[in-house]
XYZ file of N, CA, C and O in Angstrom:
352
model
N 25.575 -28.578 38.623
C 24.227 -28.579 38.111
C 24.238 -27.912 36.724
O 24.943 -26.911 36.601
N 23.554 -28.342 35.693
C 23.436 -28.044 34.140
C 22.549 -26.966 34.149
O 21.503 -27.088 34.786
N 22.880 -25.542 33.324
C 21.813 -24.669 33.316
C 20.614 -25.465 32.000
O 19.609 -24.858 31.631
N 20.934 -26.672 31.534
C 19.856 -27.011 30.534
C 19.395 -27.745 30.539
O 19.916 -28.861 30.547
N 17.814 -27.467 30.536
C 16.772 -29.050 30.942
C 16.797 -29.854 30.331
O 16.624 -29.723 29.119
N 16.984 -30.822 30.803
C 17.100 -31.773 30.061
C 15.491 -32.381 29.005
O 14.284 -32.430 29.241
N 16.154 -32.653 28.124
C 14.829 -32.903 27.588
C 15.119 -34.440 26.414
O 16.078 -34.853 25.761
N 13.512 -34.949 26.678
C 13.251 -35.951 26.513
C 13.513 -36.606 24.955
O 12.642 -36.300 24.141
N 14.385 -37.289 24.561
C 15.036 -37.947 23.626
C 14.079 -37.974 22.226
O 14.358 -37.493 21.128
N 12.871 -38.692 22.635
C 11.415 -38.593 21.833
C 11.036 -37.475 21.699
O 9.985 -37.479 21.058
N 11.478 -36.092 22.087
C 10.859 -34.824 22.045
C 11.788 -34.071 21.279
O 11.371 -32.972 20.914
N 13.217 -34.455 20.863
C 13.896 -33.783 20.986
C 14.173 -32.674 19.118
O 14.685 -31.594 18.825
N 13.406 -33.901 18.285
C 13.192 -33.632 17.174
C 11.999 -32.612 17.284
O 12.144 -31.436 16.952
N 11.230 -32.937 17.594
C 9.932 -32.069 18.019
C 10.235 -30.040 18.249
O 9.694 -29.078 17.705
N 11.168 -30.130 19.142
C 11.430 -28.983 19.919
C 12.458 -28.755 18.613
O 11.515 -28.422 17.895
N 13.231 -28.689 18.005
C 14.300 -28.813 17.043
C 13.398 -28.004 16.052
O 13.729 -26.914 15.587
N 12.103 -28.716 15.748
C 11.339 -28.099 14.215
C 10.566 -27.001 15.039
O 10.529 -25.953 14.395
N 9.898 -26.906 16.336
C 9.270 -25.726 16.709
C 10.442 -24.544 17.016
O 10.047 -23.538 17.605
N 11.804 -24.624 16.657
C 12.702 -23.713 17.305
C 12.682 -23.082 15.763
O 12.368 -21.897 15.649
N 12.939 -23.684 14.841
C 13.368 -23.370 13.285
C 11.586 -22.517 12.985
O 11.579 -21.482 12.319
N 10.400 -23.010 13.470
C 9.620 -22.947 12.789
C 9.347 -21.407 13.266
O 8.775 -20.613 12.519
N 9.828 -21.032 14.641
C 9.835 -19.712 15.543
C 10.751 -19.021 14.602
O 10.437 -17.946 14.092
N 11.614 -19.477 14.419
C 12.768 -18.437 14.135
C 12.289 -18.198 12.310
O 12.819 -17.388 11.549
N 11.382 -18.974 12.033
C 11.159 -18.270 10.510
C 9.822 -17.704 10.619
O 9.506 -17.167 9.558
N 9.099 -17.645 11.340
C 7.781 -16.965 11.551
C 8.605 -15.475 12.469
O 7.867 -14.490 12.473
N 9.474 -15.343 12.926
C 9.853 -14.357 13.698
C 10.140 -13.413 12.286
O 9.501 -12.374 12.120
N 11.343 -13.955 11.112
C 11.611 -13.065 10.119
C 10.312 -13.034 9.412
O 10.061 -11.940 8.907
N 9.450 -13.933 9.254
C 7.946 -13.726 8.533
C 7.609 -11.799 8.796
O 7.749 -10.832 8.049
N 7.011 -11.988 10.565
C 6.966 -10.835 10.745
C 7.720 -9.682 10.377
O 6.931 -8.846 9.935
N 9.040 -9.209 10.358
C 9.819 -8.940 10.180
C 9.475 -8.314 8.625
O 9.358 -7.109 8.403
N 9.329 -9.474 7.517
C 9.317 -8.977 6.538
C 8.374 -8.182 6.219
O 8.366 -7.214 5.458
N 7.586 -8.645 6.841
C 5.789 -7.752 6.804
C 5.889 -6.481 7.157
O 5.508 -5.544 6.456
N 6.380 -6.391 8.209
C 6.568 -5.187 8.421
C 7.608 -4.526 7.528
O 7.498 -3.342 7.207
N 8.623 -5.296 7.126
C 8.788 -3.606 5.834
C 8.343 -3.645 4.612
O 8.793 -2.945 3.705
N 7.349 -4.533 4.488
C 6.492 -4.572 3.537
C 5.703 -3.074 3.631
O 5.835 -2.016 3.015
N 4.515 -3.690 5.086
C 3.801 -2.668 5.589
C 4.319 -1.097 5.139
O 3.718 -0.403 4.318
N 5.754 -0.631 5.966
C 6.279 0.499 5.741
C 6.641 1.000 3.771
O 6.635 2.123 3.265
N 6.924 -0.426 3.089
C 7.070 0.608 2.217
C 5.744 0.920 0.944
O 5.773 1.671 -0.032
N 4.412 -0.195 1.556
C 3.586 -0.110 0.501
C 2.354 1.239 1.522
O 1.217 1.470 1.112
N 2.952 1.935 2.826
C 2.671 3.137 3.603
C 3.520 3.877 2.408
O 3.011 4.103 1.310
N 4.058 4.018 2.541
C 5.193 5.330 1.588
C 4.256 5.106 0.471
O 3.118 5.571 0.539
N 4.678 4.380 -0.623
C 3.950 4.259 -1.719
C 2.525 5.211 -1.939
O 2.472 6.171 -2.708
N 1.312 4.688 -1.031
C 0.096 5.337 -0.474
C -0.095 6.903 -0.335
O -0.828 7.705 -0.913
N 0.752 7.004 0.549
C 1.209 8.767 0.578
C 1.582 9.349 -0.463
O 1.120 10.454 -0.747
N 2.559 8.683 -1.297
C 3.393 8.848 -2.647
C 2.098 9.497 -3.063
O 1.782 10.671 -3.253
N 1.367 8.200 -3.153
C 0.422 8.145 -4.709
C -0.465 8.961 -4.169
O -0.849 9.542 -5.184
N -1.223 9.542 -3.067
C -1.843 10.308 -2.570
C -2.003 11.462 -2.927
O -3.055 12.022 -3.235
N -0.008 12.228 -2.876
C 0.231 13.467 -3.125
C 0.265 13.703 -4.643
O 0.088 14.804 -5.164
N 0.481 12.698 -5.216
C 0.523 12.241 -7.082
C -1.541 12.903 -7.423
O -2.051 13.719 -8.190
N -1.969 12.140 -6.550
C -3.379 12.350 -7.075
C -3.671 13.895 -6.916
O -3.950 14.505 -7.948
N -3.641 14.431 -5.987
C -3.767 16.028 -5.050
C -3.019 16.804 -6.280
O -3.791 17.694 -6.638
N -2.121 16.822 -6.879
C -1.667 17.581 -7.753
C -2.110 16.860 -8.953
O -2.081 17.734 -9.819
N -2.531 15.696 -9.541
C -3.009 15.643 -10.895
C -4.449 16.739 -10.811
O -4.903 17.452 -11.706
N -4.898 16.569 -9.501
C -6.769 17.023 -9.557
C -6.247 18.485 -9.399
O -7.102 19.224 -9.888
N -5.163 19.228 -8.903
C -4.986 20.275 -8.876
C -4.429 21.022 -10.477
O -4.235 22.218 -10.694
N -4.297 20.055 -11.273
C -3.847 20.138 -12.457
C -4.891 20.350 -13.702
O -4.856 21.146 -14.640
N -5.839 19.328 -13.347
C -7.302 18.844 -13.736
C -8.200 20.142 -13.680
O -8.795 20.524 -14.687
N -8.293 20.915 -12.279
C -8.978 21.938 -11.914
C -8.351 23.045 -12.634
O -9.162 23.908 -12.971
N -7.003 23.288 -13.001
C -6.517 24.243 -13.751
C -7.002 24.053 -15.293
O -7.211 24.960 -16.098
N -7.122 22.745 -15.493
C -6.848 22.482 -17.025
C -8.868 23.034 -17.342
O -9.241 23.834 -18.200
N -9.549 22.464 -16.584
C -10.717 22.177 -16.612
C -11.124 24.306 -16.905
O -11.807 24.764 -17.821
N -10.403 25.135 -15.761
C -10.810 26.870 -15.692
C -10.803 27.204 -16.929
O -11.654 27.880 -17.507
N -9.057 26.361 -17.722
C -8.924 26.893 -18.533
C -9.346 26.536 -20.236
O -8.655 26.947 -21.168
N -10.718 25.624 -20.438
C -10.903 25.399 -21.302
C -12.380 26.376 -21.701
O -13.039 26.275 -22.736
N -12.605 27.207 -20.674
C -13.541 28.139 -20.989
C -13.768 28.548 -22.158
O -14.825 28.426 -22.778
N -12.326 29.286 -22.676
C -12.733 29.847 -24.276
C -13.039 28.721 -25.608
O -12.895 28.840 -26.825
N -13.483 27.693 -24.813
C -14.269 26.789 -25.941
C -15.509 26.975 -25.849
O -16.239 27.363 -24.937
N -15.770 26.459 -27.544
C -17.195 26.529 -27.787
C -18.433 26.004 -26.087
O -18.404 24.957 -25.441
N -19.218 27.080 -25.919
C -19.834 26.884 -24.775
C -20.389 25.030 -24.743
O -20.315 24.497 -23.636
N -20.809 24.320 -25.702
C -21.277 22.729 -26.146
C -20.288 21.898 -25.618
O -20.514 20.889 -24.950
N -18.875 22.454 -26.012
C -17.730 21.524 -25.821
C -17.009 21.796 -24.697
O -16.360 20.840 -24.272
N -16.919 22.989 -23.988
C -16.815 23.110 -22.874
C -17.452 22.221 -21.902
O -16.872 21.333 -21.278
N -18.760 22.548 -21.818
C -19.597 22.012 -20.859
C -19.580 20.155 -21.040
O -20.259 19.461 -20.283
N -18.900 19.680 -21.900
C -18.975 18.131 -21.764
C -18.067 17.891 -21.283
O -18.079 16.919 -20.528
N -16.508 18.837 -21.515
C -15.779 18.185 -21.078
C -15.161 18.817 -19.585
O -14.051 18.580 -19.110
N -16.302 19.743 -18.975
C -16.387 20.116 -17.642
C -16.994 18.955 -16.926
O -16.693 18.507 -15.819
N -18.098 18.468 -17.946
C -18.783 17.372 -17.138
C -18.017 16.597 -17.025
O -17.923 16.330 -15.827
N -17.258 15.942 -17.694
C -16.639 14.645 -18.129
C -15.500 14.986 -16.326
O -15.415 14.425 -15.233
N -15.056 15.835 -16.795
C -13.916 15.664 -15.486
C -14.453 15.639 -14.208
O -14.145 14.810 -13.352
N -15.465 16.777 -14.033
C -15.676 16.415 -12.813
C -16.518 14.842 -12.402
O -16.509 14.315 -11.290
N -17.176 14.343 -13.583
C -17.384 12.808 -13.130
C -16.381 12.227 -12.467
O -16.441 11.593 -11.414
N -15.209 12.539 -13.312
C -13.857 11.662 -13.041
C -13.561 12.097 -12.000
O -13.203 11.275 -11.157
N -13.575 13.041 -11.756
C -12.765 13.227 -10.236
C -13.723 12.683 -8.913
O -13.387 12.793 -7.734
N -14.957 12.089 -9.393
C -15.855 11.591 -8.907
C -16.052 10.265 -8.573
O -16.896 9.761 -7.833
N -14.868 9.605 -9.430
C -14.810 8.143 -9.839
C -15.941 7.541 -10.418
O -16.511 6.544 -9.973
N -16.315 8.312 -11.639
C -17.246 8.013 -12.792
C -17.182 8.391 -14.125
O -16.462 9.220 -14.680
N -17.859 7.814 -14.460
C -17.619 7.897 -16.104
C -18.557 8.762 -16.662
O -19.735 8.434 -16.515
N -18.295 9.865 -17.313
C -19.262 10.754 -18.243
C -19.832 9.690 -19.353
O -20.614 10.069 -20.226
C-alpha cells in the first residue's frame, strides 16, 4: 500500500501552484516578522534618541536665562511649543 494519495491527473498542476504558493506566503510571513522586529528596535532607538534630545532641550532651555528677559522668553516659548509638537 502507497503512503501517497493518489491524486487526480487534472488536479495535479493545481496542487503543484498551491504548494509553491504556501511555501512563499510561509517566507512572506517570515519576512514580516523581521521586519516587525527590526522597525521595534528602531522605535525604541528613536524613542531613547528623543528622551535625551528633550533632556538636552530642558538643559539648553534653564540655561538661556542670562538672556535679555524679551529673548529669553520667546525662545522658552518657542521650545516648549516644540516639545509640544507645535510651532511658536
Amino acid at each position: 500500500m502507497s503512503k501517497y494519495t493518489p491524486v487526480d491527473p487534472d488536479k495535479w498542476v493545481e496542487m503543484v501552484k498551491a504548494q509553491a504558493e504556501n511555501a512563499r506566503l510561509k517566507a512572506e510571513v517570515e519576512q514580516s516578522k523581521r521586519i516587525n522586529t527590526e522597525l521595534l528596535v528602531l522605535s525604541e532607538r528613536q524613542a531613547s534618541d528623543i528622551r535625551r534630545l528633550t533632556k538636552a532641550g530642558d538643559a539648553m532651555a534653564k540655561a538661556i536665562r542670562w538672556l535679555p528677559q524679551s529673548i529669553s522668553d520667546h525662545h522658552l516659548d518657542a521650545w516648549n511649543a516644540a516639545k509640544e509638537g507645535k510651532q511658536s
